[in-house]
PDB file of C-alpha atoms in Angstrom:
ATOM      1  CA  GLN A 491     135.866  47.568  75.504  1.00  0.00           C
ATOM      2  CA  VAL A 492     132.643  45.754  75.056  1.00  0.00           C
ATOM      3  CA  GLN A 493     130.417  46.703  78.167  1.00  0.00           C
ATOM      4  CA  LEU A 494     126.926  45.666  78.451  1.00  0.00           C
ATOM      5  CA  VAL A 495     124.905  47.183  81.343  1.00  0.00           C
ATOM      6  CA  GLU A 496     121.445  45.977  82.018  1.00  0.00           C
ATOM      7  CA  SER A 497     118.880  47.984  84.289  1.00  0.00           C
ATOM      8  CA  GLY A 498     115.435  47.824  84.824  1.00  0.00           C
ATOM      9  CA  GLY A 499     115.081  45.014  87.391  1.00  0.00           C
ATOM     10  CA  GLY A 500     113.058  45.034  90.632  1.00  0.00           C
ATOM     11  CA  VAL A 501     110.477  43.040  92.509  1.00  0.00           C
ATOM     12  CA  VAL A 502     107.005  42.956  90.620  1.00  0.00           C
ATOM     13  CA  GLN A 503     103.832  41.580  91.731  1.00  0.00           C
ATOM     14  CA  PRO A 504     102.603  38.539  89.187  1.00  0.00           C
ATOM     15  CA  GLY A 505     100.300  39.488  86.403  1.00  0.00           C
ATOM     16  CA  ARG A 506     102.878  42.847  85.730  1.00  0.00           C
ATOM     17  CA  SER A 507     105.008  44.805  83.650  1.00  0.00           C
ATOM     18  CA  LEU A 508     108.879  45.175  83.722  1.00  0.00           C
ATOM     19  CA  ARG A 509     110.724  46.913  80.954  1.00  0.00           C
ATOM     20  CA  LEU A 510     114.686  45.916  80.871  1.00  0.00           C
ATOM     21  CA  SER A 511     116.563  47.823  79.278  1.00  0.00           C
ATOM     22  CA  CYS A 512     120.638  47.155  78.184  1.00  0.00           C
ATOM     23  CA  ALA A 513     123.047  49.753  77.056  1.00  0.00           C
ATOM     24  CA  ALA A 514     125.805  48.641  74.600  1.00  0.00           C
ATOM     25  CA  SER A 515     129.285  49.899  73.789  1.00  0.00           C
ATOM     26  CA  GLY A 516     132.586  49.226  72.602  1.00  0.00           C
ATOM     27  CA  PHE A 517     131.195  47.481  69.647  1.00  0.00           C
ATOM     28  CA  THR A 518     130.018  48.199  66.522  1.00  0.00           C
ATOM     29  CA  PHE A 519     126.000  47.674  67.935  1.00  0.00           C
ATOM     30  CA  SER A 520     124.161  48.354  64.728  1.00  0.00           C
ATOM     31  CA  SER A 521     125.706  45.062  63.038  1.00  0.00           C
ATOM     32  CA  THR A 522     125.456  42.777  66.037  1.00  0.00           C
ATOM     33  CA  ALA A 523     122.279  41.131  66.890  1.00  0.00           C
ATOM     34  CA  MET A 524     121.603  40.937  70.200  1.00  0.00           C
ATOM     35  CA  HIS A 525     120.123  38.463  72.554  1.00  0.00           C
ATOM     36  CA  TRP A 526     118.162  38.371  76.642  1.00  0.00           C
ATOM     37  CA  VAL A 527     119.276  35.087  78.396  1.00  0.00           C
ATOM     38  CA  ARG A 528     118.167  34.388  82.210  1.00  0.00           C
ATOM     39  CA  GLN A 529     119.191  32.491  85.153  1.00  0.00           C
ATOM     40  CA  ALA A 530     116.867  31.307  87.781  1.00  0.00           C
ATOM     41  CA  PRO A 531     118.232  31.331  91.272  1.00  0.00           C
ATOM     42  CA  GLY A 532     120.747  28.166  91.410  1.00  0.00           C
ATOM     43  CA  LYS A 533     119.400  27.162  88.155  1.00  0.00           C
ATOM     44  CA  GLY A 534     120.970  26.846  85.018  1.00  0.00           C
ATOM     45  CA  LEU A 535     120.942  29.028  81.722  1.00  0.00           C
ATOM     46  CA  GLU A 536     117.685  29.845  79.700  1.00  0.00           C
ATOM     47  CA  TRP A 537     117.957  31.473  76.419  1.00  0.00           C
ATOM     48  CA  VAL A 538     114.920  33.746  75.977  1.00  0.00           C
ATOM     49  CA  ALA A 539     114.658  36.295  72.918  1.00  0.00           C
ATOM     50  CA  ALA A 540     116.547  37.456  70.454  1.00  0.00           C
ATOM     51  CA  ILE A 541     116.431  40.584  67.531  1.00  0.00           C
ATOM     52  CA  SER A 542     118.255  41.002  64.431  1.00  0.00           C
ATOM     53  CA  TYR A 543     121.051  43.558  63.823  1.00  0.00           C
ATOM     54  CA  HIS A 544     118.387  46.102  61.947  1.00  0.00           C
ATOM     55  CA  GLY A 545     115.367  44.828  64.830  1.00  0.00           C
ATOM     56  CA  ARG A 546     113.293  43.486  62.062  1.00  0.00           C
ATOM     57  CA  ASP A 547     113.483  39.961  63.777  1.00  0.00           C
ATOM     58  CA  GLN A 548     113.005  38.721  66.690  1.00  0.00           C
ATOM     59  CA  TYR A 549     112.643  35.386  68.471  1.00  0.00           C
ATOM     60  CA  TYR A 550     111.131  33.998  71.296  1.00  0.00           C
ATOM     61  CA  ALA A 551     111.262  30.907  73.534  1.00  0.00           C
ATOM     62  CA  ASP A 552     108.204  29.320  73.848  1.00  0.00           C
ATOM     63  CA  SER A 553     107.925  30.138  77.816  1.00  0.00           C
ATOM     64  CA  VAL A 554     107.538  33.477  77.401  1.00  0.00           C
ATOM     65  CA  LYS A 555     106.314  34.317  73.789  1.00  0.00           C
ATOM     66  CA  GLY A 556     103.036  36.059  73.559  1.00  0.00           C
ATOM     67  CA  ARG A 557     104.202  37.872  76.815  1.00  0.00           C
ATOM     68  CA  PHE A 558     107.922  39.104  75.836  1.00  0.00           C
ATOM     69  CA  SER A 559     108.683  41.448  73.574  1.00  0.00           C
ATOM     70  CA  ILE A 560     112.460  42.123  72.286  1.00  0.00           C
ATOM     71  CA  SER A 561     113.177  45.589  70.904  1.00  0.00           C
ATOM     72  CA  ARG A 562     116.478  47.767  70.050  1.00  0.00           C
ATOM     73  CA  ASP A 563     117.280  51.518  69.009  1.00  0.00           C
ATOM     74  CA  ASN A 564     120.912  51.714  66.899  1.00  0.00           C
ATOM     75  CA  SER A 565     120.187  55.260  67.520  1.00  0.00           C
ATOM     76  CA  LYS A 566     121.141  54.401  71.595  1.00  0.00           C
ATOM     77  CA  TYR A 567     123.088  51.536  71.481  1.00  0.00           C
ATOM     78  CA  THR A 568     120.068  50.242  73.553  1.00  0.00           C
ATOM     79  CA  VAL A 569     118.282  46.450  73.737  1.00  0.00           C
ATOM     80  CA  SER A 570     114.909  46.007  75.851  1.00  0.00           C
ATOM     81  CA  LEU A 571     113.073  43.820  76.854  1.00  0.00           C
ATOM     82  CA  GLN A 572     109.140  44.617  78.088  1.00  0.00           C
ATOM     83  CA  MET A 573     108.075  41.686  79.858  1.00  0.00           C
ATOM     84  CA  ASN A 574     104.368  41.569  80.676  1.00  0.00           C
ATOM     85  CA  SER A 575     101.874  39.062  82.757  1.00  0.00           C
ATOM     86  CA  LEU A 576     104.762  38.161  84.550  1.00  0.00           C
ATOM     87  CA  ARG A 577     104.498  34.677  86.229  1.00  0.00           C
ATOM     88  CA  ALA A 578     106.774  33.418  89.344  1.00  0.00           C
ATOM     89  CA  GLU A 579     108.421  31.248  87.301  1.00  0.00           C
ATOM     90  CA  ASP A 580     110.143  34.687  85.200  1.00  0.00           C
ATOM     91  CA  THR A 581     111.487  35.015  88.228  1.00  0.00           C
ATOM     92  CA  ALA A 582     115.573  35.320  87.357  1.00  0.00           C
ATOM     93  CA  VAL A 583     118.513  36.938  86.565  1.00  0.00           C
ATOM     94  CA  TYR A 584     117.990  38.411  82.872  1.00  0.00           C
ATOM     95  CA  HIS A 585     121.359  38.813  80.872  1.00  0.00           C
ATOM     96  CA  CYS A 586     121.963  40.711  77.470  1.00  0.00           C
ATOM     97  CA  VAL A 587     124.020  38.885  75.698  1.00  0.00           C
ATOM     98  CA  LYS A 588     125.791  40.156  71.898  1.00  0.00           C
ATOM     99  CA  GLU A 589     125.928  38.071  69.587  1.00  0.00           C
ATOM    100  CA  GLY A 590     129.693  37.790  67.635  1.00  0.00           C
ATOM    101  CA  VAL A 591     130.476  35.300  64.731  1.00  0.00           C
ATOM    102  CA  VAL A 592     127.005  33.400  65.555  1.00  0.00           C
ATOM    103  CA  VAL A 593     127.967  32.517  68.808  1.00  0.00           C
ATOM    104  CA  ASN A 594     127.188  34.817  72.026  1.00  0.00           C
ATOM    105  CA  ASP A 595     130.202  35.957  73.073  1.00  0.00           C
ATOM    106  CA  PHE A 596     129.710  38.353  75.634  1.00  0.00           C
ATOM    107  CA  TRP A 597     127.381  38.677  78.369  1.00  0.00           C
ATOM    108  CA  GLY A 598     126.523  41.446  80.941  1.00  0.00           C
ATOM    109  CA  GLN A 599     125.849  41.086  84.510  1.00  0.00           C
ATOM    110  CA  GLY A 600     122.690  40.900  84.288  1.00  0.00           C
ATOM    111  CA  THR A 601     119.639  42.154  86.566  1.00  0.00           C
ATOM    112  CA  LEU A 602     117.321  40.420  88.764  1.00  0.00           C
ATOM    113  CA  VAL A 603     113.988  40.157  88.278  1.00  0.00           C
ATOM    114  CA  THR A 604     111.706  39.071  90.693  1.00  0.00           C
ATOM    115  CA  VAL A 605     108.053  38.229  90.188  1.00  0.00           C
ATOM    116  CA  SER A 606     106.365  38.027  93.862  1.00  0.00           C
ATOM    117  CA  SER A 607     103.163  39.341  95.573  1.00  0.00           C
TER     118      SER A 607
ATOM    119  CA  ASP B1269     113.797  22.335  70.593  1.00  0.00           C
ATOM    120  CA  ILE B1270     117.400  20.734  70.594  1.00  0.00           C
ATOM    121  CA  VAL B1271     118.101  19.072  74.027  1.00  0.00           C
ATOM    122  CA  MET B1272     121.571  19.040  75.319  1.00  0.00           C
ATOM    123  CA  THR B1273     122.459  16.511  77.996  1.00  0.00           C
ATOM    124  CA  GLN B1274     125.583  17.610  79.950  1.00  0.00           C
ATOM    125  CA  SER B1275     127.635  15.062  82.071  1.00  0.00           C
ATOM    126  CA  PRO B1276     128.146  14.671  84.934  1.00  0.00           C
ATOM    127  CA  ASP B1277     126.462  16.827  86.739  1.00  0.00           C
ATOM    128  CA  SER B1278     129.037  17.479  88.936  1.00  0.00           C
ATOM    129  CA  LEU B1279     132.959  16.271  89.663  1.00  0.00           C
ATOM    130  CA  ALA B1280     135.818  17.117  92.156  1.00  0.00           C
ATOM    131  CA  VAL B1281     139.543  16.598  90.818  1.00  0.00           C
ATOM    132  CA  SER B1282     142.551  16.963  92.657  1.00  0.00           C
ATOM    133  CA  LEU B1283     144.588  20.369  91.646  1.00  0.00           C
ATOM    134  CA  GLY B1284     146.340  19.465  88.383  1.00  0.00           C
ATOM    135  CA  GLU B1285     144.918  16.626  87.636  1.00  0.00           C
ATOM    136  CA  ARG B1286     142.306  16.491  84.179  1.00  0.00           C
ATOM    137  CA  ALA B1287     138.939  17.373  84.122  1.00  0.00           C
ATOM    138  CA  THR B1288     136.623  15.500  81.460  1.00  0.00           C
ATOM    139  CA  ILE B1289     133.132  17.195  80.627  1.00  0.00           C
ATOM    140  CA  ASN B1290     130.502  15.798  78.716  1.00  0.00           C
ATOM    141  CA  CYS B1291     127.761  16.981  76.215  1.00  0.00           C
ATOM    142  CA  LYS B1292     125.460  15.158  73.953  1.00  0.00           C
ATOM    143  CA  SER B1293     123.006  17.091  71.951  1.00  0.00           C
ATOM    144  CA  GLY B1294     119.575  15.732  70.633  1.00  0.00           C
ATOM    145  CA  GLN B1295     120.370  16.153  67.367  1.00  0.00           C
ATOM    146  CA  SER B1296     123.650  16.877  65.156  1.00  0.00           C
ATOM    147  CA  VAL B1297     124.319  20.560  65.584  1.00  0.00           C
ATOM    148  CA  LEU B1298     127.138  19.565  62.518  1.00  0.00           C
ATOM    149  CA  TYR B1299     125.946  22.335  60.017  1.00  0.00           C
ATOM    150  CA  SER B1300     126.530  19.941  56.445  1.00  0.00           C
ATOM    151  CA  SER B1301     127.154  23.538  54.687  1.00  0.00           C
ATOM    152  CA  ASP B1302     130.066  25.246  56.485  1.00  0.00           C
ATOM    153  CA  ASN B1303     131.213  21.373  58.102  1.00  0.00           C
ATOM    154  CA  LYS B1304     130.893  23.616  61.257  1.00  0.00           C
ATOM    155  CA  ASN B1305     129.799  21.974  64.954  1.00  0.00           C
ATOM    156  CA  TYR B1306     127.440  25.325  66.353  1.00  0.00           C
ATOM    157  CA  LEU B1307     128.847  24.257  69.751  1.00  0.00           C
ATOM    158  CA  ALA B1308     130.152  26.708  72.625  1.00  0.00           C
ATOM    159  CA  TRP B1309     130.958  26.269  75.710  1.00  0.00           C
ATOM    160  CA  TYR B1310     130.929  28.634  79.087  1.00  0.00           C
ATOM    161  CA  GLN B1311     132.947  28.861  81.921  1.00  0.00           C
ATOM    162  CA  GLN B1312     130.152  30.181  85.180  1.00  0.00           C
ATOM    163  CA  LYS B1313     132.266  31.683  88.328  1.00  0.00           C
ATOM    164  CA  PRO B1314     129.983  32.638  91.268  1.00  0.00           C
ATOM    165  CA  GLY B1315     128.593  35.934  91.261  1.00  0.00           C
ATOM    166  CA  GLN B1316     129.777  36.774  87.434  1.00  0.00           C
ATOM    167  CA  PRO B1317     128.309  36.023  84.218  1.00  0.00           C
ATOM    168  CA  PRO B1318     129.133  33.318  81.598  1.00  0.00           C
ATOM    169  CA  LYS B1319     132.445  33.797  79.712  1.00  0.00           C
ATOM    170  CA  LEU B1320     133.196  31.830  76.363  1.00  0.00           C
ATOM    171  CA  LEU B1321     135.877  29.817  76.247  1.00  0.00           C
ATOM    172  CA  ILE B1322     135.100  27.916  73.303  1.00  0.00           C
ATOM    173  CA  SER B1323     132.825  28.414  69.815  1.00  0.00           C
ATOM    174  CA  TRP B1324     132.908  26.180  67.705  1.00  0.00           C
ATOM    175  CA  ALA B1325     133.204  23.230  69.042  1.00  0.00           C
ATOM    176  CA  SER B1326     136.918  23.495  69.416  1.00  0.00           C
ATOM    177  CA  THR B1327     138.251  27.135  68.635  1.00  0.00           C
ATOM    178  CA  ARG B1328     139.352  28.593  71.821  1.00  0.00           C
ATOM    179  CA  GLU B1329     138.708  32.210  72.812  1.00  0.00           C
ATOM    180  CA  SER B1330     141.288  34.389  72.774  1.00  0.00           C
ATOM    181  CA  GLY B1331     143.305  34.741  76.006  1.00  0.00           C
ATOM    182  CA  VAL B1332     141.205  31.593  77.138  1.00  0.00           C
ATOM    183  CA  PRO B1333     144.259  29.029  78.772  1.00  0.00           C
ATOM    184  CA  ASP B1334     145.477  26.579  76.330  1.00  0.00           C
ATOM    185  CA  ARG B1335     144.716  23.871  79.142  1.00  0.00           C
ATOM    186  CA  PHE B1336     141.259  23.814  77.876  1.00  0.00           C
ATOM    187  CA  SER B1337     140.215  22.037  75.136  1.00  0.00           C
ATOM    188  CA  GLY B1338     137.233  21.405  73.014  1.00  0.00           C
ATOM    189  CA  SER B1339     136.491  18.634  70.831  1.00  0.00           C
ATOM    190  CA  GLY B1340     133.731  16.378  69.253  1.00  0.00           C
ATOM    191  CA  SER B1341     131.374  16.422  66.301  1.00  0.00           C
ATOM    192  CA  GLY B1342     127.602  15.735  65.307  1.00  0.00           C
ATOM    193  CA  THR B1343     125.854  15.230  68.443  1.00  0.00           C
ATOM    194  CA  ASP B1344     128.646  14.033  71.355  1.00  0.00           C
ATOM    195  CA  PHE B1345     131.351  16.786  72.284  1.00  0.00           C
ATOM    196  CA  THR B1346     133.780  17.342  75.421  1.00  0.00           C
ATOM    197  CA  LEU B1347     135.578  19.955  77.450  1.00  0.00           C
ATOM    198  CA  THR B1348     138.598  18.970  79.082  1.00  0.00           C
ATOM    199  CA  ILE B1349     140.656  21.051  81.778  1.00  0.00           C
ATOM    200  CA  THR B1350     143.861  19.192  81.686  1.00  0.00           C
ATOM    201  CA  SER B1351     145.886  20.145  84.648  1.00  0.00           C
ATOM    202  CA  LEU B1352     142.975  21.622  87.191  1.00  0.00           C
ATOM    203  CA  GLN B1353     143.974  25.132  88.288  1.00  0.00           C
ATOM    204  CA  ALA B1354     142.068  26.479  91.705  1.00  0.00           C
ATOM    205  CA  GLU B1355     140.849  29.134  89.374  1.00  0.00           C
ATOM    206  CA  ASP B1356     139.131  26.585  87.307  1.00  0.00           C
ATOM    207  CA  VAL B1357     136.910  26.124  89.773  1.00  0.00           C
ATOM    208  CA  ALA B1358     132.984  26.879  88.365  1.00  0.00           C
ATOM    209  CA  VAL B1359     130.094  25.412  86.200  1.00  0.00           C
ATOM    210  CA  TYR B1360     130.600  24.801  83.102  1.00  0.00           C
ATOM    211  CA  TYR B1361     128.040  24.956  79.764  1.00  0.00           C
ATOM    212  CA  CYS B1362     127.777  23.831  76.280  1.00  0.00           C
ATOM    213  CA  GLN B1363     125.439  25.284  73.911  1.00  0.00           C
ATOM    214  CA  GLN B1364     124.292  24.744  70.624  1.00  0.00           C
ATOM    215  CA  TYR B1365     123.415  28.098  68.451  1.00  0.00           C
ATOM    216  CA  TYR B1366     122.480  25.819  65.217  1.00  0.00           C
ATOM    217  CA  ASN B1367     119.372  26.967  65.877  1.00  0.00           C
ATOM    218  CA  THR B1368     116.746  28.379  67.882  1.00  0.00           C
ATOM    219  CA  PRO B1369     115.984  28.461  70.804  1.00  0.00           C
ATOM    220  CA  ARG B1370     119.433  28.421  71.067  1.00  0.00           C
ATOM    221  CA  THR B1371     119.778  25.789  74.413  1.00  0.00           C
ATOM    222  CA  PHE B1372     121.498  24.871  76.931  1.00  0.00           C
ATOM    223  CA  GLY B1373     123.007  22.175  78.573  1.00  0.00           C
ATOM    224  CA  GLN B1374     122.090  21.578  82.551  1.00  0.00           C
ATOM    225  CA  GLY B1375     125.575  22.669  83.567  1.00  0.00           C
ATOM    226  CA  THR B1376     128.066  20.908  85.500  1.00  0.00           C
ATOM    227  CA  LYS B1377     129.805  21.843  88.645  1.00  0.00           C
ATOM    228  CA  VAL B1378     133.630  21.310  88.706  1.00  0.00           C
ATOM    229  CA  GLU B1379     135.305  21.678  92.332  1.00  0.00           C
ATOM    230  CA  ILE B1380     138.723  20.638  93.714  1.00  0.00           C
ATOM    231  CA  LYS B1381     138.778  17.150  95.494  1.00  0.00           C
TER     232      LYS B1381
END
Protein backbone atom coordinates (compact mmCIF):
# COMPACT_ATOMS: atom_id res chain seq x y z
CA GLN A 1 0.00 0.00 0.00
CA VAL A 2 1.01 3.61 -0.48
CA GLN A 3 3.11 5.07 2.30
CA LEU A 4 4.59 8.53 2.71
CA VAL A 5 6.70 9.11 5.81
CA GLU A 6 7.98 12.58 6.53
CA SER A 7 10.93 13.40 8.76
CA GLY A 8 13.19 16.28 9.65
CA GLY A 9 10.83 18.55 11.51
CA GLY A 10 11.69 20.24 14.77
CA VAL A 11 12.22 23.55 16.52
CA VAL A 12 14.40 26.07 14.71
CA GLN A 13 15.24 29.72 15.27
CA PRO A 14 14.07 32.40 12.85
CA GLY A 15 16.49 32.85 9.98
CA ARG A 16 17.87 29.32 10.24
CA SER A 17 17.44 26.39 7.88
CA LEU A 18 15.80 22.98 8.02
CA ARG A 19 15.54 20.11 5.55
CA LEU A 20 12.48 17.88 5.41
CA SER A 21 12.45 14.48 3.77
CA CYS A 22 9.70 12.18 2.63
CA ALA A 23 10.21 8.45 2.09
CA ALA A 24 7.76 6.98 -0.40
CA SER A 25 6.73 3.40 -1.01
CA GLY A 26 3.94 1.36 -2.52
CA PHE A 27 3.78 3.10 -5.90
CA THR A 28 5.96 3.93 -8.89
CA PHE A 29 7.68 6.94 -7.43
CA SER A 30 9.71 7.82 -10.53
CA SER A 31 6.47 8.32 -12.51
CA THR A 32 4.74 10.49 -9.91
CA ALA A 33 4.79 14.22 -9.27
CA MET A 34 5.08 15.11 -5.59
CA HIS A 35 3.94 18.05 -3.49
CA TRP A 36 4.39 19.61 -0.07
CA VAL A 37 1.36 21.12 1.66
CA ARG A 38 1.46 22.72 5.09
CA GLN A 39 -1.03 23.41 7.83
CA ALA A 40 -0.37 25.97 10.54
CA PRO A 41 -1.65 24.97 13.99
CA GLY A 42 -5.45 25.20 14.02
CA LYS A 43 -5.53 26.62 10.50
CA GLY A 44 -6.32 25.50 6.98
CA LEU A 45 -4.25 23.95 4.22
CA GLU A 46 -1.65 25.81 2.17
CA TRP A 47 0.03 24.33 -0.87
CA VAL A 48 3.80 24.95 -0.68
CA ALA A 49 5.68 23.34 -3.56
CA ALA A 50 5.61 20.65 -6.22
CA ILE A 51 8.12 18.77 -8.35
CA SER A 52 7.58 16.91 -11.59
CA TYR A 53 8.14 13.17 -11.82
CA HIS A 54 11.59 13.61 -13.42
CA GLY A 55 12.56 16.48 -11.13
CA ARG A 56 13.24 19.02 -13.87
CA ASP A 57 10.25 21.24 -13.03
CA GLN A 58 9.62 22.82 -9.64
CA TYR A 59 6.78 25.07 -8.54
CA TYR A 60 6.46 27.22 -5.42
CA ALA A 61 3.94 29.26 -3.52
CA ASP A 62 4.79 32.97 -3.52
CA SER A 63 5.12 32.83 0.27
CA VAL A 64 8.15 30.51 0.05
CA LYS A 65 9.64 31.34 -3.35
CA GLY A 66 13.34 32.09 -3.07
CA ARG A 67 13.58 30.54 0.40
CA PHE A 68 12.41 26.93 -0.10
CA SER A 69 13.69 24.37 -2.59
CA ILE A 70 12.08 21.06 -3.51
CA SER A 71 14.09 18.16 -4.87
CA ARG A 72 13.82 14.42 -5.35
CA ASP A 73 15.94 11.30 -5.65
CA ASN A 74 14.11 8.72 -7.71
CA SER A 75 16.74 6.07 -6.93
CA LYS A 76 15.97 6.42 -3.22
CA TYR A 77 12.22 7.08 -3.48
CA THR A 78 12.58 10.34 -1.56
CA VAL A 79 11.46 13.92 -1.97
CA SER A 80 12.94 16.74 0.09
CA LEU A 81 12.13 20.30 1.03
CA GLN A 82 15.06 22.56 1.88
CA MET A 83 13.77 25.48 3.93
CA ASN A 84 16.03 28.51 4.38
CA SER A 85 15.52 31.87 6.09
CA LEU A 86 12.71 30.43 8.17
CA ARG A 87 10.11 32.74 9.64
CA ALA A 88 7.61 32.38 12.47
CA GLU A 89 4.83 32.16 9.89
CA ASP A 90 6.42 29.00 8.46
CA THR A 91 5.43 27.15 11.63
CA ALA A 92 3.20 24.30 10.49
CA VAL A 93 2.78 20.61 9.95
CA TYR A 94 4.32 19.84 6.56
CA HIS A 95 2.66 17.05 4.58
CA CYS A 96 4.24 15.18 1.71
CA VAL A 97 1.52 14.58 -0.89
CA LYS A 98 1.42 12.25 -3.86
CA GLU A 99 -0.11 13.31 -7.15
CA GLY A 100 -2.34 10.76 -8.84
CA VAL A 101 -4.02 11.57 -12.13
CA VAL A 102 -3.37 15.30 -11.55
CA VAL A 103 -5.27 15.31 -8.24
CA ASN A 104 -3.42 15.09 -4.91
CA ASP A 105 -4.59 11.64 -3.90
CA PHE A 106 -2.57 10.58 -0.85
CA TRP A 107 -1.09 12.49 2.08
CA GLY A 108 1.56 11.61 4.59
CA GLN A 109 0.97 12.12 8.29
CA GLY A 110 3.21 15.18 8.30
CA THR A 111 6.12 16.55 10.30
CA LEU A 112 5.88 19.58 12.59
CA VAL A 113 8.16 22.55 12.02
CA THR A 114 8.23 25.20 14.75
CA VAL A 115 10.09 28.43 14.09
CA SER A 116 10.70 30.18 17.37
CA SER A 117 13.46 31.92 19.24
CA ASP B 1 -4.15 32.76 -7.79
CA ILE B 2 -7.61 31.20 -7.80
CA VAL B 3 -9.41 32.06 -4.59
CA MET B 4 -11.58 29.27 -3.19
CA THR B 5 -14.38 30.25 -0.81
CA GLN B 6 -16.37 27.71 1.18
CA SER B 7 -19.66 28.20 2.95
CA PRO B 8 -20.60 27.85 5.68
CA ASP B 9 -17.50 27.88 7.90
CA SER B 10 -19.23 25.38 10.17
CA LEU B 11 -22.47 23.50 10.42
CA ALA B 12 -24.18 21.23 12.90
CA VAL B 13 -26.42 18.51 11.52
CA SER B 14 -28.45 15.82 13.23
CA LEU B 15 -27.50 12.20 12.72
CA GLY B 16 -29.14 10.87 9.58
CA GLU B 17 -29.79 14.31 8.17
CA ARG B 18 -28.25 15.98 5.12
CA ALA B 19 -25.16 18.18 5.22
CA THR B 20 -24.37 20.51 2.33
CA ILE B 21 -21.11 22.37 1.85
CA ASN B 22 -20.57 24.91 -0.91
CA CYS B 23 -17.35 25.91 -2.64
CA LYS B 24 -16.96 28.80 -5.03
CA SER B 25 -13.86 29.43 -7.13
CA GLY B 26 -12.72 32.88 -8.22
CA GLN B 27 -12.49 31.69 -11.80
CA SER B 28 -13.71 28.66 -13.69
CA VAL B 29 -11.85 25.41 -13.03
CA LEU B 30 -13.51 23.71 -15.98
CA TYR B 31 -10.81 22.85 -18.51
CA SER B 32 -12.27 23.21 -21.98
CA SER B 33 -9.96 20.70 -23.68
CA ASP B 34 -11.23 17.75 -21.62
CA ASN B 35 -14.47 19.20 -20.20
CA LYS B 36 -13.39 18.28 -16.66
CA ASN B 37 -13.68 20.32 -13.50
CA TYR B 38 -10.34 20.34 -11.67
CA LEU B 39 -11.93 20.34 -8.22
CA ALA B 40 -11.37 17.97 -5.29
CA TRP B 41 -12.93 17.49 -1.87
CA TYR B 42 -10.97 16.31 1.17
CA GLN B 43 -12.00 15.17 4.63
CA GLN B 44 -9.73 15.81 7.59
CA LYS B 45 -10.42 14.25 10.97
CA PRO B 46 -8.60 15.46 14.10
CA GLY B 47 -4.98 14.34 14.21
CA GLN B 48 -5.12 12.87 10.72
CA PRO B 49 -3.95 14.06 7.31
CA PRO B 50 -6.57 15.00 4.73
CA LYS B 51 -8.19 12.15 2.84
CA LEU B 52 -9.30 12.52 -0.77
CA LEU B 53 -13.05 11.94 -1.06
CA ILE B 54 -13.95 13.27 -4.49
CA SER B 55 -11.98 14.28 -7.56
CA TRP B 56 -13.07 15.91 -10.84
CA ALA B 57 -15.87 17.55 -8.83
CA SER B 58 -18.05 14.45 -8.74
CA THR B 59 -15.95 11.25 -8.91
CA ARG B 60 -16.02 9.43 -5.59
CA GLU B 61 -12.77 7.71 -4.62
CA SER B 62 -12.70 3.99 -4.10
CA GLY B 63 -13.93 3.05 -0.64
CA VAL B 64 -15.69 6.34 0.03
CA PRO B 65 -19.28 5.72 1.18
CA ASP B 66 -21.94 6.62 -1.36
CA ARG B 67 -23.57 9.04 1.07
CA PHE B 68 -20.84 11.45 -0.07
CA SER B 69 -21.45 13.11 -3.41
CA GLY B 70 -20.04 16.06 -5.29
CA SER B 71 -21.69 18.25 -7.87
CA GLY B 72 -21.29 21.50 -9.73
CA SER B 73 -19.32 22.92 -12.61
CA GLY B 74 -17.32 25.98 -13.57
CA THR B 75 -17.14 28.06 -10.41
CA ASP B 76 -19.79 26.62 -8.09
CA PHE B 77 -19.53 23.27 -6.38
CA THR B 78 -21.25 21.33 -3.63
CA LEU B 79 -20.33 18.44 -1.35
CA THR B 80 -23.36 16.63 0.03
CA ILE B 81 -23.48 14.08 2.82
CA THR B 82 -26.94 12.59 2.47
CA SER B 83 -27.26 10.88 5.84
CA LEU B 84 -24.72 12.14 8.35
CA GLN B 85 -22.99 9.53 10.46
CA ALA B 86 -20.99 10.08 13.64
CA GLU B 87 -17.77 9.18 11.82
CA ASP B 88 -18.33 12.04 9.34
CA VAL B 89 -17.45 14.65 11.96
CA ALA B 90 -14.48 16.38 10.36
CA VAL B 91 -13.31 19.46 8.50
CA TYR B 92 -13.94 19.39 4.77
CA TYR B 93 -11.84 21.26 2.22
CA CYS B 94 -12.26 21.93 -1.46
CA GLN B 95 -9.18 22.38 -3.63
CA GLN B 96 -8.67 23.45 -7.22
CA TYR B 97 -5.94 21.71 -9.20
CA TYR B 98 -6.65 23.62 -12.40
CA ASN B 99 -3.44 25.57 -12.00
CA THR B 100 -0.56 26.37 -9.68
CA PRO B 101 -0.69 27.34 -6.87
CA ARG B 102 -3.22 24.67 -5.95
CA THR B 103 -5.46 26.62 -3.64
CA PHE B 104 -7.80 25.38 -0.95
CA GLY B 105 -10.99 26.66 0.56
CA GLN B 106 -10.78 27.73 4.19
CA GLY B 107 -12.52 24.57 5.39
CA THR B 108 -15.95 23.72 6.74
CA LYS B 109 -16.28 22.07 10.13
CA VAL B 110 -19.10 19.53 10.34
CA GLU B 111 -20.43 18.59 13.76
CA ILE B 112 -23.34 16.64 15.17
CA LYS B 113 -26.30 18.64 16.39
